[in-house]
Amino acid sequence: MKIGWIGLGHMGNPMAANLLKAGHEVTVWNRSREKAEPLLQQGARMADRPAELMESCDVVISMVSDDEAVKEVYLGQHGLLHGQAAGKIAIDMSTISPATSRYLAERCRERGVSFLDAPVSGSVQPAREGTLIIMVGGERKTYEQVKPLFDVLGKMSLYLGDNGSGSKAKLAINLLLGITVQGLAETMLYAKKQGIDPRDMLTIITESAVGTPIARGKAPLILENRFPSAFPLKHMAKDLRLVHETGASSPLAESVYASYRAALDEGLGDQDVMAILRYLAGDIRS
Ligand code: NAP
C-alpha cells in the first residue's frame, strides 16, 4: 500500500519509520519540514502539502497535536480533503474529541473517503517498538482493510464501533493515566515528607501490586528530578479537558483536570507528564 503520513512529532516519527521498515512506500508531510529529515534518510518521500498525499496514496494517516491541528490538516487551505480523494482511506491517530472525529468522518464521507479514528495508548517507546494499543472507530470493513498496517504499528488493535468510538476509549484510558501519574507524584511527595528515601519508595512501589509499567518508566525522571518529554504534559492537560467536556464530573476526573491545567498555566506544558510532580511540589522552574 502507498501510505501518506502527516505529523512527525514524538509519536509520528517512530510510527512512520516502522511502516517504512515493514516495506511500505511512505510519503510524509509535516508543518515543520526539518522534522522529516530522519525519515527521508530512511527512504520516505516528502509532499509539499497534505492534499498531495490524498492524491498519490491509498491510505493517509494523521498523528498531530489536537482537534485544531487535525481540522487544519484535513480542511485547511491545502488540506487532505482538497485533493482528489474519492475511494481513499483516511485514518486519524491523534487524541481528539469524539465530536471532531465524527465531524471529520462526515466531511470525508461527503468526498467519498472512508475515515477511521484510531488513537493509540502507549508512548514513544511503544511507538518505536510497534507495541501500541490502537482503538478504532468507523466502518468495520475499512478497519479490516487497514488492519495489516495497525499490526505493524501496534501489539493489538481493537474495533470498537462507529466513528468516535476510538476517541471515546482513548479519553477513558487517558483519564486513568492522568490519575495514575498524579497518584504516583502525590505518593512520592508524601513519602519524602515522611522521611522515606525516594529510591526506596520507588522500589516498594515498582515491586508492589500497584507497580505499573508507568511507575517503572517514570522512576528515573523522578529520581533525577528532570522531565524531558516523552508524553508532553500539555497533551495530558488537553486530554483531561476533553474528558471534562465530554461529561466526566467524577471526583478524580475533576481533580486531575484542575491540577494539570494549573501545571500548564505554570509553564510546564512542554515537559513530560510526570512533571506534574514539580507542580504539586511547588517546584516551578523552567
Ligand atoms: P508532538 O510531538 O507535540 O507533535 C505534534 C505534531 O502535530 C507535530 O508534527 C506538529 O507539527 C503537528 N501540528 C501541530 N499543530 C499543527 C497544525 N496546526 N497544523 C499541522 N500540524 C500541526 O505530539 P505527539 O507527542 O507526537 O502526539 C501526537 C498525538 O498523539 C497527540 O494527539 C497526543 O495527545 C497523542 N499521543 C501522544 C503520546 C505521547 O506519548 N507523546 C501517546 C499517545 C497519544 P510541527 O512539527 O510543525 O510542530
Coordinates of C-alpha atoms and ligand atoms in Angstrom, one line a residue:
M1 CA 0.0 0.0 0.0
K2 CA 1.1 3.6 -0.7
I3 CA 0.9 5.4 2.6
G4 CA 0.8 9.1 3.3
W5 CA 1.8 10.3 6.8
I6 CA 1.0 13.6 8.4
G7 CA 2.6 14.7 11.7
L8 CA 6.2 13.9 12.6
G9 CA 6.3 14.7 16.3
H10 CA 7.3 12.4 19.2
M11 CA 4.9 9.7 18.1
G12 CA 4.5 10.2 14.3
N13 CA 8.2 9.9 13.5
P14 CA 8.8 6.4 15.0
M15 CA 5.4 5.2 13.8
A16 CA 6.0 6.2 10.2
A17 CA 9.5 4.7 10.5
N18 CA 8.0 1.4 11.4
L19 CA 5.8 1.4 8.3
L20 CA 8.9 2.1 6.2
K21 CA 10.8 -0.7 7.9
A22 CA 7.9 -3.0 7.1
G23 CA 8.4 -2.3 3.4
H24 CA 5.6 0.2 2.7
E25 CA 6.1 3.2 0.4
V26 CA 5.7 6.2 2.7
T27 CA 5.3 9.8 1.7
V28 CA 5.3 12.3 4.6
W29 CA 4.2 15.9 5.3
N30 CA 4.9 17.9 8.4
R31 CA 4.3 21.6 9.1
S32 CA 8.0 22.0 10.1
R33 CA 9.7 20.3 7.2
E34 CA 13.0 19.7 9.1
K35 CA 11.4 17.0 11.3
A36 CA 11.1 14.8 8.1
E37 CA 14.8 14.6 7.7
P38 CA 15.4 11.3 9.6
L39 CA 12.6 9.6 7.6
L40 CA 13.8 10.9 4.3
Q41 CA 17.1 9.3 5.1
Q42 CA 15.3 6.0 5.6
G43 CA 13.6 6.2 2.2
A44 CA 10.5 8.2 2.7
R45 CA 9.4 10.8 0.2
M46 CA 8.2 14.3 1.1
A47 CA 5.0 16.0 -0.1
D48 CA 4.6 19.8 -0.3
R49 CA 1.1 19.9 1.0
P50 CA -1.4 17.5 2.7
A51 CA -3.7 17.5 -0.4
E52 CA -0.9 15.8 -2.4
L53 CA -0.9 12.8 -0.1
M54 CA -4.5 12.1 -0.7
E55 CA -4.0 12.2 -4.4
S56 CA -0.9 10.0 -4.5
C57 CA -1.6 7.5 -1.7
D58 CA -4.1 4.7 -0.9
V59 CA -4.2 5.5 2.9
V60 CA -3.3 8.7 4.7
I61 CA -2.6 8.7 8.4
S62 CA -2.5 11.7 10.6
M63 CA -0.8 12.0 14.0
V64 CA -0.9 15.6 15.1
S65 CA -1.5 17.5 18.4
D66 CA -5.2 18.2 18.8
D67 CA -8.6 19.0 17.3
E68 CA -7.5 22.2 15.7
A69 CA -4.4 20.6 14.1
V70 CA -6.4 17.8 12.7
K71 CA -9.1 20.1 11.3
E72 CA -6.3 22.2 9.8
V73 CA -4.6 19.2 8.0
Y74 CA -8.0 17.9 6.7
L75 CA -9.9 21.0 5.9
G76 CA -7.3 23.8 5.7
Q77 CA -6.3 25.6 2.5
H78 CA -4.1 22.8 1.2
G79 CA -5.8 20.2 3.4
L80 CA -6.2 16.5 2.7
L81 CA -9.8 16.8 1.5
H82 CA -8.9 19.4 -1.1
G83 CA -7.1 16.8 -3.2
Q84 CA -8.7 14.1 -5.5
A85 CA -9.9 12.0 -2.6
A86 CA -12.7 9.6 -3.6
G87 CA -12.1 5.9 -2.8
K88 CA -9.2 6.6 -0.4
I89 CA -8.9 5.8 3.3
A90 CA -8.1 8.4 6.0
I91 CA -7.0 7.4 9.5
D92 CA -6.6 9.9 12.3
M93 CA -4.5 8.5 15.2
S94 CA -4.3 11.8 17.2
T95 CA -6.1 12.1 20.5
I96 CA -9.0 14.4 19.8
S97 CA -12.7 14.8 20.8
P98 CA -15.2 12.2 19.7
A99 CA -17.3 15.0 18.2
T100 CA -14.4 16.1 16.0
S101 CA -13.8 12.5 14.9
R102 CA -17.4 12.2 13.9
Y103 CA -17.4 15.6 12.2
L104 CA -14.3 14.7 10.1
A105 CA -15.8 11.3 9.3
E106 CA -18.8 13.1 7.8
R107 CA -16.7 15.6 5.8
C108 CA -14.7 12.6 4.5
R109 CA -17.9 10.7 3.6
E110 CA -19.1 13.7 1.5
R111 CA -16.0 13.3 -0.6
G112 CA -16.1 9.5 -0.9
V113 CA -13.4 8.9 1.7
S114 CA -13.6 6.3 4.4
F115 CA -12.5 7.6 7.8
L116 CA -11.3 5.8 10.9
D117 CA -10.5 7.4 14.3
A118 CA -7.7 5.2 15.6
P119 CA -5.9 6.9 18.6
V120 CA -3.3 5.0 20.5
S121 CA -2.4 4.0 24.0
G122 CA 1.4 3.9 24.7
S123 CA 4.1 6.5 24.4
V124 CA 7.3 7.0 22.5
Q125 CA 8.9 3.6 23.4
P126 CA 5.9 1.5 22.4
A127 CA 5.7 3.7 19.2
R128 CA 9.3 2.8 18.4
E129 CA 8.8 -0.9 19.3
G130 CA 5.5 -1.2 17.4
T131 CA 3.7 -2.2 20.6
L132 CA 1.0 0.4 20.8
I133 CA -2.7 -0.4 21.6
I134 CA -4.9 1.0 18.8
M135 CA -8.6 1.9 19.5
V136 CA -10.6 2.1 16.3
G137 CA -14.0 3.7 15.4
G138 CA -15.6 3.7 11.9
E139 CA -16.8 1.1 9.5
R140 CA -15.7 -2.5 10.3
K141 CA -14.8 -3.3 6.7
T142 CA -12.5 -0.3 6.5
Y143 CA -10.8 -1.4 9.7
E144 CA -10.3 -4.9 8.2
Q145 CA -8.8 -3.4 5.1
V146 CA -6.1 -1.5 7.1
K147 CA -5.6 -3.9 9.9
P148 CA -2.2 -5.1 8.5
L149 CA -1.0 -1.5 9.0
F150 CA -2.2 -1.5 12.6
D151 CA -0.4 -4.8 13.1
V152 CA 2.9 -3.1 12.2
L153 CA 2.2 -0.1 14.5
G154 CA 0.8 -1.9 17.5
K155 CA 0.7 -5.1 19.5
M156 CA -3.1 -5.0 19.2
S157 CA -5.9 -3.1 17.6
L158 CA -9.5 -3.2 18.8
Y159 CA -12.5 -2.4 16.7
L160 CA -14.9 -0.6 19.0
G161 CA -17.9 0.6 16.8
D162 CA -18.9 3.7 14.9
N163 CA -16.8 6.8 14.3
G164 CA -15.9 8.5 17.6
S165 CA -15.7 5.2 19.5
G166 CA -11.9 5.1 19.2
S167 CA -11.6 8.6 20.5
K168 CA -14.0 7.8 23.4
A169 CA -12.0 4.8 24.5
K170 CA -8.8 6.8 24.3
L171 CA -10.1 9.6 26.5
A172 CA -11.2 7.0 29.1
I173 CA -7.7 5.3 29.2
N174 CA -6.0 8.7 29.5
L175 CA -8.2 9.6 32.4
L176 CA -6.8 6.6 34.2
L177 CA -3.3 7.6 33.0
G178 CA -3.7 11.1 34.4
I179 CA -5.0 9.8 37.7
T180 CA -2.2 7.2 37.9
V181 CA 0.6 9.7 37.2
Q182 CA -0.7 12.2 39.7
G183 CA -1.2 9.4 42.2
L184 CA 2.4 8.4 41.8
A185 CA 3.6 12.0 42.2
E186 CA 1.5 12.6 45.3
T187 CA 2.7 9.3 46.9
M188 CA 6.4 10.2 46.2
L189 CA 5.9 13.7 47.8
Y190 CA 4.1 12.3 50.8
A191 CA 6.8 9.6 51.4
K192 CA 9.5 12.2 51.0
K193 CA 7.9 14.5 53.6
Q194 CA 7.7 11.5 55.9
G195 CA 11.5 11.0 55.5
I196 CA 11.4 7.9 53.3
D197 CA 14.2 7.8 50.7
P198 CA 12.7 8.3 47.2
R199 CA 14.8 5.4 45.8
D200 CA 13.5 3.1 48.5
M201 CA 9.9 4.3 47.9
L202 CA 10.2 3.7 44.2
T203 CA 11.5 0.2 44.8
I204 CA 8.5 -0.5 47.1
I205 CA 6.0 0.9 44.5
T206 CA 7.5 -0.9 41.5
E207 CA 7.7 -4.3 43.3
S208 CA 4.2 -4.0 44.7
A209 CA 0.8 -4.7 43.3
V210 CA 0.5 -1.1 42.2
G211 CA 3.8 -1.3 40.4
T212 CA 2.7 -0.4 36.9
P213 CA 4.9 0.0 33.8
I214 CA 4.3 3.7 34.0
A215 CA 5.8 3.8 37.6
R216 CA 8.8 1.8 36.4
G217 CA 9.2 4.0 33.3
K218 CA 8.9 7.3 35.2
A219 CA 11.2 6.3 38.1
P220 CA 14.4 7.6 36.6
L221 CA 12.8 11.0 35.9
I222 CA 11.5 11.2 39.5
L223 CA 15.0 10.4 40.9
E224 CA 16.8 12.8 38.7
N225 CA 14.1 15.5 39.0
R226 CA 14.4 16.0 35.3
F227 CA 11.4 15.7 33.0
P228 CA 12.4 15.6 29.3
S229 CA 9.1 15.0 27.5
A230 CA 8.0 11.6 26.0
F231 CA 4.4 12.4 26.6
P232 CA 4.2 16.2 27.0
L233 CA 2.2 17.5 29.9
K234 CA 0.3 19.8 27.6
H235 CA -1.2 16.8 25.8
M236 CA -2.4 15.3 29.1
A237 CA -4.0 18.7 30.0
K238 CA -5.7 18.7 26.6
D239 CA -7.0 15.1 27.1
L240 CA -8.4 15.8 30.5
R241 CA -10.1 18.9 29.1
L242 CA -11.7 16.7 26.5
V243 CA -12.7 14.2 29.2
H244 CA -14.3 17.1 31.2
E245 CA -16.0 18.5 28.1
T246 CA -17.5 15.1 27.3
G247 CA -19.2 15.0 30.7
A248 CA -16.9 13.4 33.2
S249 CA -17.6 15.0 36.6
S250 CA -16.4 12.3 39.0
P251 CA -14.2 13.4 41.9
L252 CA -10.8 12.3 40.5
A253 CA -11.6 13.4 36.9
E254 CA -12.3 16.9 38.2
S255 CA -9.3 17.0 40.5
V256 CA -6.7 15.9 37.9
Y257 CA -8.2 18.2 35.2
A258 CA -7.7 21.1 37.6
S259 CA -4.1 20.2 38.5
Y260 CA -2.8 19.5 35.0
R261 CA -4.5 22.7 33.8
A262 CA -2.8 24.7 36.5
A263 CA 0.6 23.0 35.8
L264 CA 0.1 24.0 32.1
D265 CA -0.6 27.6 33.2
E266 CA 2.7 27.5 35.2
G267 CA 4.6 26.8 32.0
L268 CA 5.2 23.0 32.4
G269 CA 3.4 22.0 29.2
D270 CA 6.5 21.0 27.2
Q271 CA 7.9 18.9 30.0
D272 CA 6.9 15.2 30.5
V273 CA 3.5 14.5 32.0
M274 CA 5.5 13.3 35.1
A275 CA 6.4 17.0 35.7
I276 CA 3.0 17.2 37.5
L277 CA 5.2 16.2 40.5
R278 CA 7.0 19.6 40.1
Y279 CA 3.7 21.4 40.1
L280 CA 2.4 19.6 43.2
A281 CA 5.8 20.2 44.9
G282 CA 5.6 23.9 44.1
D283 CA 8.9 23.5 42.2
I284 CA 8.1 25.6 39.2
R285 CA 11.4 26.3 37.3
S286 CA 11.5 26.3 33.5
Ligands
NAP1 P1 4.0 16.4 19.3 O1 5.4 15.8 19.5 O2 3.7 17.7 20.0 O3 3.8 16.6 17.7 C1 2.7 17.3 17.3 C2 2.6 17.2 15.8 O4 1.4 17.9 15.3 C3 3.8 17.8 15.0 O5 4.1 17.1 13.9 C4 3.2 19.2 14.7 O6 3.9 19.9 13.7 C5 1.8 18.9 14.4 N1 0.9 20.0 14.4 C6 0.5 20.7 15.5 N2 -0.3 21.7 15.1 C7 -0.5 21.6 13.8 C8 -1.2 22.4 12.8 N3 -2.0 23.4 13.2 N4 -1.1 22.0 11.5 C9 -0.3 21.0 11.2 N5 0.4 20.2 12.0 C10 0.3 20.6 13.3 O7 2.9 15.4 19.7 P2 3.0 13.8 19.9 O8 3.5 13.5 21.3 O9 3.6 13.2 18.7 O10 1.4 13.5 20.0 C11 0.6 13.4 18.8 C12 -0.8 13.0 19.2 O11 -0.7 11.7 19.8 C13 -1.5 13.9 20.2 O12 -2.8 14.0 20.0 C14 -1.2 13.2 21.6 O13 -2.2 13.5 22.5 C15 -1.3 11.7 21.1 N6 -0.5 10.8 22.0 C16 0.8 11.1 22.4 C17 1.5 10.2 23.1 C18 2.9 10.5 23.6 O14 3.4 9.8 24.5 N7 3.6 11.5 23.1 C19 1.0 9.0 23.4 C20 -0.3 8.7 23.0 C21 -1.0 9.6 22.2 P3 5.2 20.7 13.9 O15 6.3 19.7 13.9 O16 5.3 21.7 12.8 O17 5.1 21.4 15.3

